[in-house]
Tab-separated table of C-alpha atoms in Angstrom:
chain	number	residue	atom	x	y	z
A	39	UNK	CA	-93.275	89.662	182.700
A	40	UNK	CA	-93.574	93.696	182.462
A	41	UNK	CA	-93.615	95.201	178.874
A	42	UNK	CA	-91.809	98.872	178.610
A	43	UNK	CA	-92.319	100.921	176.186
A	44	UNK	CA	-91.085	104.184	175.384
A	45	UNK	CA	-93.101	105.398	172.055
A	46	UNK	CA	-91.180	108.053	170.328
A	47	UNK	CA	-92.055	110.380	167.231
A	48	UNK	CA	-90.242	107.764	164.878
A	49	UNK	CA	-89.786	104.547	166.829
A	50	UNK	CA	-90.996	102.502	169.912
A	51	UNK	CA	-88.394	101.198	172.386
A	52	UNK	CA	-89.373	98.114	173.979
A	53	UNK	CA	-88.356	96.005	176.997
A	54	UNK	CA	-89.469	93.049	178.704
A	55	UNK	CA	-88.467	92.681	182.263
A	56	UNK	CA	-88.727	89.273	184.570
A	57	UNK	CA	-91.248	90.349	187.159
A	58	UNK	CA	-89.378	88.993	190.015
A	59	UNK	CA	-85.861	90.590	189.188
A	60	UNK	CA	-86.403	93.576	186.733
A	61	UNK	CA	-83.707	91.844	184.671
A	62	UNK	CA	-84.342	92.392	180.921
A	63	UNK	CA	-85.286	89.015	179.363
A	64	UNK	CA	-85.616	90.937	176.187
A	65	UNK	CA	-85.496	93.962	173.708
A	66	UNK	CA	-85.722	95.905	170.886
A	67	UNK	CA	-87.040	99.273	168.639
A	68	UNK	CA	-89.988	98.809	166.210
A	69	UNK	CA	-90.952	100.865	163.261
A	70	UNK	CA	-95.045	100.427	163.868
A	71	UNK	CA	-97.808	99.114	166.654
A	72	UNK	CA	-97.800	96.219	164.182
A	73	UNK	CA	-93.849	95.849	163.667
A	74	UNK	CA	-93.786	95.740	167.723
A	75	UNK	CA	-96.574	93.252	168.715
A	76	UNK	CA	-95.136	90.792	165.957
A	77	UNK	CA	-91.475	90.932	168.012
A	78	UNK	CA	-93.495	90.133	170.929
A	79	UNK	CA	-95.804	87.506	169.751
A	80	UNK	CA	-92.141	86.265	168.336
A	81	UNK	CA	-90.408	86.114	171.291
A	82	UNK	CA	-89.893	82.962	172.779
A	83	UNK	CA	-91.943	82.474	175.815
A	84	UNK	CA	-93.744	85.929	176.589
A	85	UNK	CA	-96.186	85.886	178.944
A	86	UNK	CA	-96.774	89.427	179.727
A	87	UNK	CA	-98.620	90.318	183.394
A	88	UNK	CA	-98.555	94.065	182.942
A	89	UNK	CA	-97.577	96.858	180.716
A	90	UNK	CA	-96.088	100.758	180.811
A	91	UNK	CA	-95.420	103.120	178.472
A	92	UNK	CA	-94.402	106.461	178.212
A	93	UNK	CA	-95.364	108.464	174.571
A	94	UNK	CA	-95.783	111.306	173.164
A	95	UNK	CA	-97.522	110.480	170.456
A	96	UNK	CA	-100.845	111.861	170.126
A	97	UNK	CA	-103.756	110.835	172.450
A	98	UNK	CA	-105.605	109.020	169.686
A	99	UNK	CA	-102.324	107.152	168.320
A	100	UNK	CA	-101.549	106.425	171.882
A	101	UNK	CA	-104.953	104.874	172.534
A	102	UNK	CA	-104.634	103.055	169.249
A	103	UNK	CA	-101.342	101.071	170.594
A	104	UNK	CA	-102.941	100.597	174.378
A	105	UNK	CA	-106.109	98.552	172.379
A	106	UNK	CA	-103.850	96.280	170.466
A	107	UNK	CA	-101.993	95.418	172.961
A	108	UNK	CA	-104.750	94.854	174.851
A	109	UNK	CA	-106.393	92.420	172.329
A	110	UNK	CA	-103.221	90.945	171.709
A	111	UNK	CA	-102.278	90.282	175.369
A	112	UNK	CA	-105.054	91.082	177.817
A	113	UNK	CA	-102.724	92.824	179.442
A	114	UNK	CA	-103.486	96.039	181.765
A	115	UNK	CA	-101.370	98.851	180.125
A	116	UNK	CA	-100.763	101.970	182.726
A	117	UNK	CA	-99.506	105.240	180.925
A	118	UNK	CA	-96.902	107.929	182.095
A	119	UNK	CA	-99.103	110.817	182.632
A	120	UNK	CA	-97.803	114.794	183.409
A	121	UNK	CA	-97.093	115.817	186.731
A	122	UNK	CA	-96.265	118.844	188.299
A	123	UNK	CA	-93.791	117.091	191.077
A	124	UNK	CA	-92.190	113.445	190.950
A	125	UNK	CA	-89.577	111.858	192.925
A	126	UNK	CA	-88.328	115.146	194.033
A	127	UNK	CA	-88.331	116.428	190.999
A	128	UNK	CA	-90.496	119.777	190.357
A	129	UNK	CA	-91.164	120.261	186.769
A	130	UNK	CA	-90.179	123.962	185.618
A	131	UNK	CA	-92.283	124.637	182.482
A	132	UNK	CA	-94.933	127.072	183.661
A	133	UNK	CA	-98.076	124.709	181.924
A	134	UNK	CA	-96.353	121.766	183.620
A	135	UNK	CA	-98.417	119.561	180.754
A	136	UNK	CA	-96.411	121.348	178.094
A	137	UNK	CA	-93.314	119.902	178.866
A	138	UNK	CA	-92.993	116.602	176.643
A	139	UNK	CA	-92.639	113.039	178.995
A	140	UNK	CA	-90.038	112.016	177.643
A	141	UNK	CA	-87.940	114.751	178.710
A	142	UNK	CA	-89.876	114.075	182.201
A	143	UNK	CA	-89.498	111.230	183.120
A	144	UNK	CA	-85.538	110.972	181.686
A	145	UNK	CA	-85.231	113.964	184.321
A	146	UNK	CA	-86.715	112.020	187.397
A	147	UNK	CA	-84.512	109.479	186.222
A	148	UNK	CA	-81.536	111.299	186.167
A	149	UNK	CA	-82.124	113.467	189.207
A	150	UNK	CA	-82.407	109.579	191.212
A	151	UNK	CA	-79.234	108.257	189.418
A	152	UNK	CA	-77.408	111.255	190.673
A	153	UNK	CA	-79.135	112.402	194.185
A	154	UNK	CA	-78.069	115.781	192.887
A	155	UNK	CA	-77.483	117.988	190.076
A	156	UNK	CA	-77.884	116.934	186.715
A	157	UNK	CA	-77.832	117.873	183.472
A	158	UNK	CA	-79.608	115.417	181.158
A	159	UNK	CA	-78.698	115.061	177.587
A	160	UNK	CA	-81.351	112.833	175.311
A	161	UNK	CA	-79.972	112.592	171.483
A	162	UNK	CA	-82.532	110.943	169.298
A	163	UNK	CA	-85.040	112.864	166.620
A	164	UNK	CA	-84.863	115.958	168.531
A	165	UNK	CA	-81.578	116.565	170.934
A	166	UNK	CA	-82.414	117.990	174.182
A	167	UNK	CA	-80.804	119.212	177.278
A	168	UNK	CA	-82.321	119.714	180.906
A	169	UNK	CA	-81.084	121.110	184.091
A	170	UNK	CA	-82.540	119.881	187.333
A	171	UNK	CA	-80.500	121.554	190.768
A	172	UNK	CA	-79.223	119.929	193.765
A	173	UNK	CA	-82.871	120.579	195.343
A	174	UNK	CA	-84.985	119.335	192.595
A	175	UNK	CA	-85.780	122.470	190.993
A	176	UNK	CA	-86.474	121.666	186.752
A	177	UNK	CA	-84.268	125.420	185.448
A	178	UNK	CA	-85.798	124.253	182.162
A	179	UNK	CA	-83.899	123.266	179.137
A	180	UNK	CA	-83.474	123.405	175.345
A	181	UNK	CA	-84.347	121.836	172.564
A	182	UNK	CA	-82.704	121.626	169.024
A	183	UNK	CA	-82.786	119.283	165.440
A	184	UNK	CA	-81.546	115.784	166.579
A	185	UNK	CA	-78.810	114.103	163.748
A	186	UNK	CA	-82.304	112.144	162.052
A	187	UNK	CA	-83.687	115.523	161.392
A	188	UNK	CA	-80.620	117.573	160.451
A	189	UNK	CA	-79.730	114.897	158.216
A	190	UNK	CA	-83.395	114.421	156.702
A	191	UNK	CA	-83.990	118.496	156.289
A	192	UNK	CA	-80.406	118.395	154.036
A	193	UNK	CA	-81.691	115.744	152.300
A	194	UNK	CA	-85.426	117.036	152.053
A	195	UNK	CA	-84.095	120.470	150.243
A	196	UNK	CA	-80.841	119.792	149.029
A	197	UNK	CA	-81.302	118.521	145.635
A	198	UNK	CA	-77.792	116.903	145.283
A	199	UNK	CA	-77.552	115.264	148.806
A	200	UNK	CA	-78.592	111.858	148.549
A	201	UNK	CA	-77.437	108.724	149.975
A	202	UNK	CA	-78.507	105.969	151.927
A	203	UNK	CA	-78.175	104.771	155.831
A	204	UNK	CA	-75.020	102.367	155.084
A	205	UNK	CA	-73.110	105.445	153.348
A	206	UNK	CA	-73.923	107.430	156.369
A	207	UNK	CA	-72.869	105.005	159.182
A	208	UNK	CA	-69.320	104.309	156.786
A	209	UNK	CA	-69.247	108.460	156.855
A	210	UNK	CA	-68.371	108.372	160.521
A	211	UNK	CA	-65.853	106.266	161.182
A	212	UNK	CA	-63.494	109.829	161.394
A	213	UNK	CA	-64.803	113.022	161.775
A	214	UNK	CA	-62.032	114.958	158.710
A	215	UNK	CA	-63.499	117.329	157.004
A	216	UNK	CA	-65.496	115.145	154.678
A	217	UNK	CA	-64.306	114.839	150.703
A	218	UNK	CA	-67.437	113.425	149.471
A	219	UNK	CA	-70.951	114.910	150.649
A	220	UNK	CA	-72.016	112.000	152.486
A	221	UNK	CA	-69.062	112.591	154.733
A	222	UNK	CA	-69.537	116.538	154.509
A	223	UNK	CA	-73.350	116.179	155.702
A	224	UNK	CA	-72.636	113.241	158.321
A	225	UNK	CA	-69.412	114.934	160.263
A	226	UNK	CA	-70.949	118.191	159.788
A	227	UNK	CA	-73.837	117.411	161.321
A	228	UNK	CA	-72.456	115.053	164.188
A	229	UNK	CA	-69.922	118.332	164.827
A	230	UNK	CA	-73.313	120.194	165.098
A	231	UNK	CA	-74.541	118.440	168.180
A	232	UNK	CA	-70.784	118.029	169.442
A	233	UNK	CA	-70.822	121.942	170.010
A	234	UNK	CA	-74.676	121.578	171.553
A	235	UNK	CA	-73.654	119.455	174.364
A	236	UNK	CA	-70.103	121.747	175.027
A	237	UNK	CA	-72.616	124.475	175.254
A	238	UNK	CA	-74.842	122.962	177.661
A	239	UNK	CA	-71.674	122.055	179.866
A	240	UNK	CA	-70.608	126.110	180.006
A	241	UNK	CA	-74.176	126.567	181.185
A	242	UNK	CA	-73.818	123.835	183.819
A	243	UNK	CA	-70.692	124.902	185.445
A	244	UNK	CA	-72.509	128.624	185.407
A	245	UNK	CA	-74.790	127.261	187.464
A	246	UNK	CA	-72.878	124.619	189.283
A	247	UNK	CA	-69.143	125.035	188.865
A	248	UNK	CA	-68.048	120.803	188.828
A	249	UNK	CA	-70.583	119.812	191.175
A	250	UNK	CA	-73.439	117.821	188.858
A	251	UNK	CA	-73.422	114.412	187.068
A	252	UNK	CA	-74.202	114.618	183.211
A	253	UNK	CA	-75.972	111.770	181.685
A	254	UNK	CA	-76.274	110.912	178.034
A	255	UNK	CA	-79.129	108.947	176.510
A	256	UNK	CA	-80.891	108.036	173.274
A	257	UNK	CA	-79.961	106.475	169.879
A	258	UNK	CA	-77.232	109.148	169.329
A	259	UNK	CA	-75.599	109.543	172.464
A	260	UNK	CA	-72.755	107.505	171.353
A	261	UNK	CA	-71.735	110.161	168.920
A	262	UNK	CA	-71.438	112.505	171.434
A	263	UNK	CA	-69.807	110.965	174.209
A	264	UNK	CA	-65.974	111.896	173.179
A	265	UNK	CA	-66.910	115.175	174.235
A	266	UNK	CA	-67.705	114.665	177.500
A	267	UNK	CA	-65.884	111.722	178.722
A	268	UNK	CA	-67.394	112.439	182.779
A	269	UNK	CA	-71.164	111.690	181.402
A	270	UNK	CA	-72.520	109.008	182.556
A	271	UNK	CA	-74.112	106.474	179.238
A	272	UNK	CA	-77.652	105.453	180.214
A	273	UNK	CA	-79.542	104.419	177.364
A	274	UNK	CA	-82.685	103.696	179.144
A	275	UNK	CA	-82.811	106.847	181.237
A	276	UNK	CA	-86.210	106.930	180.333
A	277	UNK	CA	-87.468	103.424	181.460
A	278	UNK	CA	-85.456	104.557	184.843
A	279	UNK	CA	-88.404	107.404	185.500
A	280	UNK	CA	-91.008	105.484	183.750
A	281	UNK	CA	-90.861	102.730	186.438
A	282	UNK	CA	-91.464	105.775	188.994
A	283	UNK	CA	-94.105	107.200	186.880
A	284	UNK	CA	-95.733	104.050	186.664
A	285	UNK	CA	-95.071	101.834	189.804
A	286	UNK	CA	-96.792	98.702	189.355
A	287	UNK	CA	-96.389	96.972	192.904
């Protein structure tokens, strides 16, 4: 079995793929290196053969995860590393290092998906948008406060906003102009990234006219999707480019 993992500033996404048919057998998000080898250890019949992961954690947190999993699996962990060009991708940041894997690798998964151009969408802690042309080319991308950190930043230095994660999930089951602040904050802020993704379409079609395939991924996407009912819903963009980062055959 193959063990993906996609280790994010708040969470790690997991995956555990049959090595014969890449079908998941099994999956989830942990809060901690802990929190995720107790799912595994958990889960019935794992016998993992190899490991990847993508994260951009820092080095010594990274190396931290890659020795318990290690110990807890003797398992051979390979890690998603920068690249200047990838599957016909060619990455556009000027210190090709600079630009966060993630991002990468959900663009080399994107740009295979659509064998053209794309314009990637990723909503989790941050929400970011990329633009890779019909010819590979990375035209870079931007980067704003995902709904986790608009939300926390009101909450942070807003004295009077507080409420908890079941008030805010309850908040958006309409987006009216909200009567109690839980609804004000919630809409408000969902509104927020509404308007960042009809942005990044204008700036598509400037480049593009119709001609590219949008594709929506992380926790949030969801929330954003009424907007652009053409974009394609890939949740695990990122495993998609990890698995070409990382080819373990």
């Amino acid at each position: 079995m193959i063990l993906e993992l996609d280790c994010g500033n708040s969470f790690i996404k997991w995956r555990v793929l049959d090595s014969i048919t890449a079908a998941t057998r099994v999956e989830g998000i942990a809060e901690s290196d802990a929190a995720l080898i107790a799912s595994l250890v958990a889960a019935p019949g794992m016998v993992l053969t190899r490991c990847r992961l993508v994260s951009v954690r820092a080095p010594e947190e990274t190396a931290k995860l890659v020795d318990a999993l290690v110990l807890a699996f003797n398992v051979t962990v390979s890690c998603a590393a920068p690249a200047r060009q990838m599957g016909g991708v060619r990455n556009g940041y000027g210190d090709f290092e600079r630009l966060g894997l993630d991002r990468w690798l959900a663009m080399l998964g994107g740009f295979k998906l659509a064998s053209g151009a794309c314009l990637v969408l990723d909503f989790g802690t941050a929400a970011t948008a990329d633009f890779i042309a019909a010819d590979g080319e990375h035209l870079g991308g931007f980067i704003c406060p995902g709904l986790p950190l608009m939300r926390n930043q009101l909450r942070t230095h807003t004295r009077r906003i507080r409420y908890n994660d079941e008030a805010a999930e309850q908040a958006l089951e309409c987006l009216r102009p909200g009567r109690t602040t839980v609804e004000a904050v919630e809409r408000g802020c969902t509104l927020m990234l509404r308007g960042f993704v009809l942005t990044q379409l204008e700036v598509a079609r400037s480049y593009w006219g119709e001609d590219f395939t949008v594709f929506l991924t992380g926790g949030d996407a969801g929330l954003v999707s009424a907007v652009v009912p053409q974009a394609e819903l890939v949740p695990d963009l990122v495993f998609v480019g990890l698995a070409m980062a990382c080819p373990l055959s």
